[in-house]
Short mmCIF file of C-alpha atoms in Angstrom, two decimals:
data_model
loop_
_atom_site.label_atom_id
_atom_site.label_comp_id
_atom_site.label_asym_id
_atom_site.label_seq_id
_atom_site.Cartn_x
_atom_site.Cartn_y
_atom_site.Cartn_z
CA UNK O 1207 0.00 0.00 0.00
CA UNK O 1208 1.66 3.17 -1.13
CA UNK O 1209 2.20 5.98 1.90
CA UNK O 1210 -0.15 8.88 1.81
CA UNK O 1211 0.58 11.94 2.58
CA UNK O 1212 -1.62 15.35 3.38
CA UNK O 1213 -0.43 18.96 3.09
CA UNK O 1214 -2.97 21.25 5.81
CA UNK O 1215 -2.52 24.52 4.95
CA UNK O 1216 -2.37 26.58 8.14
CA UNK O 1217 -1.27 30.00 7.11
CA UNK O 1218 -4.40 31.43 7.40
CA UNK O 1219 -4.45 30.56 11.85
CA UNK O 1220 -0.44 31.42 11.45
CA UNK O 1221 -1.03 35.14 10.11
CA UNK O 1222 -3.92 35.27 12.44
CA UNK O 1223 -1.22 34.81 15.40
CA UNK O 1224 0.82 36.92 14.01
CA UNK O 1225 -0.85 39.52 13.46
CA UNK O 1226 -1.96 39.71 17.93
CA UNK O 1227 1.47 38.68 18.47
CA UNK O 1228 3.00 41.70 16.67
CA UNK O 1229 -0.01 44.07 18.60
CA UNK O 1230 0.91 42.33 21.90
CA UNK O 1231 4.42 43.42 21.25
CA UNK O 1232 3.85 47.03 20.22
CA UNK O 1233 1.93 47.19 23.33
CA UNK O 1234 4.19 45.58 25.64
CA UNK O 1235 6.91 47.56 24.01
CA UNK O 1236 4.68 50.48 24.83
CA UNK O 1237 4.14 49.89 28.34
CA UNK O 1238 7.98 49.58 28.91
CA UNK O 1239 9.32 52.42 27.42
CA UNK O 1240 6.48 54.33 29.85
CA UNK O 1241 8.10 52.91 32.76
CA UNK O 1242 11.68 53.08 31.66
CA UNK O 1243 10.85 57.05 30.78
CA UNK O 1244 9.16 57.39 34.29
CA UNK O 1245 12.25 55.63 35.71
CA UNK O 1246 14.46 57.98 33.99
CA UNK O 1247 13.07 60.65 35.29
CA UNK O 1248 12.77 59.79 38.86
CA UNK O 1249 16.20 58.88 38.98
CA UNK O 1250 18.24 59.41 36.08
CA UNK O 1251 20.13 62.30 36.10
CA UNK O 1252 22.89 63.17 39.45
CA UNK O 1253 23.46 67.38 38.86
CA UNK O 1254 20.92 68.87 41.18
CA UNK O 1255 18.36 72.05 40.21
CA UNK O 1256 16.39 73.88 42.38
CA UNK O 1257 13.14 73.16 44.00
CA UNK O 1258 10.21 75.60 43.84
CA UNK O 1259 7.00 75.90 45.62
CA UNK O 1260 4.03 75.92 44.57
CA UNK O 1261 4.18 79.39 42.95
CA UNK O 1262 7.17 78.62 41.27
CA UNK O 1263 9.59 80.51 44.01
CA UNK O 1264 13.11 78.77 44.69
CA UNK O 1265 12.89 77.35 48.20
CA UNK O 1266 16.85 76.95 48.30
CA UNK O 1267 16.22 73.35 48.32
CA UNK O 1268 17.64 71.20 44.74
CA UNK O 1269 16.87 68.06 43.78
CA UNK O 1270 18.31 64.91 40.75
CA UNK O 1271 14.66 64.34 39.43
CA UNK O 1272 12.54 66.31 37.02
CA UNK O 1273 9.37 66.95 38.79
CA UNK O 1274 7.46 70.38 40.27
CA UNK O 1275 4.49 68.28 40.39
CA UNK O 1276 4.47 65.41 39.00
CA UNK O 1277 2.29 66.16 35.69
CA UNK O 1278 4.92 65.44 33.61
CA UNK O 1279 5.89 61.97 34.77
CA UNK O 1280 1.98 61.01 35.12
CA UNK O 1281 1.81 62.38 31.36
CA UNK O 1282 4.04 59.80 29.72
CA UNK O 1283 1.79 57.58 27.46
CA UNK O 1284 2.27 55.73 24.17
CA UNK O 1285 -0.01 54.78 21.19
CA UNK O 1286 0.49 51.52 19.16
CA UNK O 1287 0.45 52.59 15.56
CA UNK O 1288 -0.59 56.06 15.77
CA UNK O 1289 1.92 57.56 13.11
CA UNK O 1290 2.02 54.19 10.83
CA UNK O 1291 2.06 50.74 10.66
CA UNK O 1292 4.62 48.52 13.08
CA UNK O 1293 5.24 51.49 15.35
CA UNK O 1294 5.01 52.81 18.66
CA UNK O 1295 4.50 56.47 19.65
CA UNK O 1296 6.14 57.42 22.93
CA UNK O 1297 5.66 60.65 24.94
CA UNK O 1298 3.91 63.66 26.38
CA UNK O 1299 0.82 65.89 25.52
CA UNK O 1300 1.67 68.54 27.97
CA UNK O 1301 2.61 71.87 26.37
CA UNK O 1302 5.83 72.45 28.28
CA UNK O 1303 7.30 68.79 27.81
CA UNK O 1304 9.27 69.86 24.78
CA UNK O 1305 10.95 72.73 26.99
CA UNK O 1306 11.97 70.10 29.71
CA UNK O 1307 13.27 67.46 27.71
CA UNK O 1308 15.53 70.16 24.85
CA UNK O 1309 16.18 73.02 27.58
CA UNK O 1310 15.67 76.55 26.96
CA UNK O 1311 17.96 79.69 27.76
CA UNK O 1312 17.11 79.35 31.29
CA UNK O 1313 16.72 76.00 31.71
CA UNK O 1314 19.11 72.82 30.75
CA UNK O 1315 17.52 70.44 29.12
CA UNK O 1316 16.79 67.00 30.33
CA UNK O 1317 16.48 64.50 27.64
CA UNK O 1318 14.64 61.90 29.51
CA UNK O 1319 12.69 60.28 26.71
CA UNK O 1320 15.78 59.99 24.36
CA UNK O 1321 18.17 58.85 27.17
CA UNK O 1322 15.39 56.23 28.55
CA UNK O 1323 14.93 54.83 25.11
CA UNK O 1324 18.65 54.69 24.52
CA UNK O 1325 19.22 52.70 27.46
CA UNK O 1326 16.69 50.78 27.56
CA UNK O 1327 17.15 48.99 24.06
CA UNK O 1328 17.84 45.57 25.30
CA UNK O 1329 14.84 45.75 27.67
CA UNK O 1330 12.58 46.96 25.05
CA UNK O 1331 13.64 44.44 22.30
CA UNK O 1332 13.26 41.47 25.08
CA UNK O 1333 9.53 42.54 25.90
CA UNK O 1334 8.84 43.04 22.02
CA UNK O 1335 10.63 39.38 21.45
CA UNK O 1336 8.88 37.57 23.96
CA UNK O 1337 5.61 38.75 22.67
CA UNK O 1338 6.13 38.06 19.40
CA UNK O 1339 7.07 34.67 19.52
CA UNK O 1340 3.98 33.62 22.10
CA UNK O 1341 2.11 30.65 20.82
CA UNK O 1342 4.88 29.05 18.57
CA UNK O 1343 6.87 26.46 19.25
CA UNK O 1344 10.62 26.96 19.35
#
């Protein structure tokens, strides 16, 4: 009796995967660059500037983190393919963010985004290849 074989064409479930897998991993890329940012700023930077108050007086206190009150760090967000296909948006909405992170005359810049991001690759390309391999078999 000859052998008998039979082909089942599966690419249909396989792009189906695929396709969540690569969302999963946008997303989970997403959600760690927030927390490296928000980790950046918390911690990330040793020369010291000066506090204010609530009116935006010096109180002769400094401090390493970038916060008056917080706003900016609880502003962070990201949007899975907002500007295009395959990408994640990363960032703030707040007016002033731009002026914190590039500096002005009167105030150095802090580039927490871009410095978070930069070290952070590793992290970020683990998340993004765990997720997209979930639900194959290596």
């Amino acid at each position: 009796m000859p052998t008998q074989i039979k082909f089942v064409d599966h690419r249909g479930e396989i792009k189906l995967q695929m396709t969540g897998n690569k969302l999963r991993a946008l997303t989970a890329i997403g959600i760690k660059a927030v927390a490296l940012i928000v980790k950046q700023m918390r911690s990330g930077y040793t020369d010291p500037h000066p506090t204010r108050d609530s009116q935006g007086r010096e109180t002769g206190a400094t401090h390493t983190d970038i916060r008056h009150t917080g706003d900016l760090m609880r502003d962070v967000n990201y949007e899975v393919e907002a500007d295009g296909p395959d990408t994640v948006t990363v960032g703030n909405s707040l007016f002033y963010s731009p002026f914190v992170h590039e500096g002005t005359y009167k105030l150095k810049g802090r580039a927490y985004i871009k410095d978070a991001i930069e070290q952070g690759k590793a992290e970020l390309q683990a998340v993004g290849s765990a997720a997209l391999s979930e639900g194959f078999v290596e």
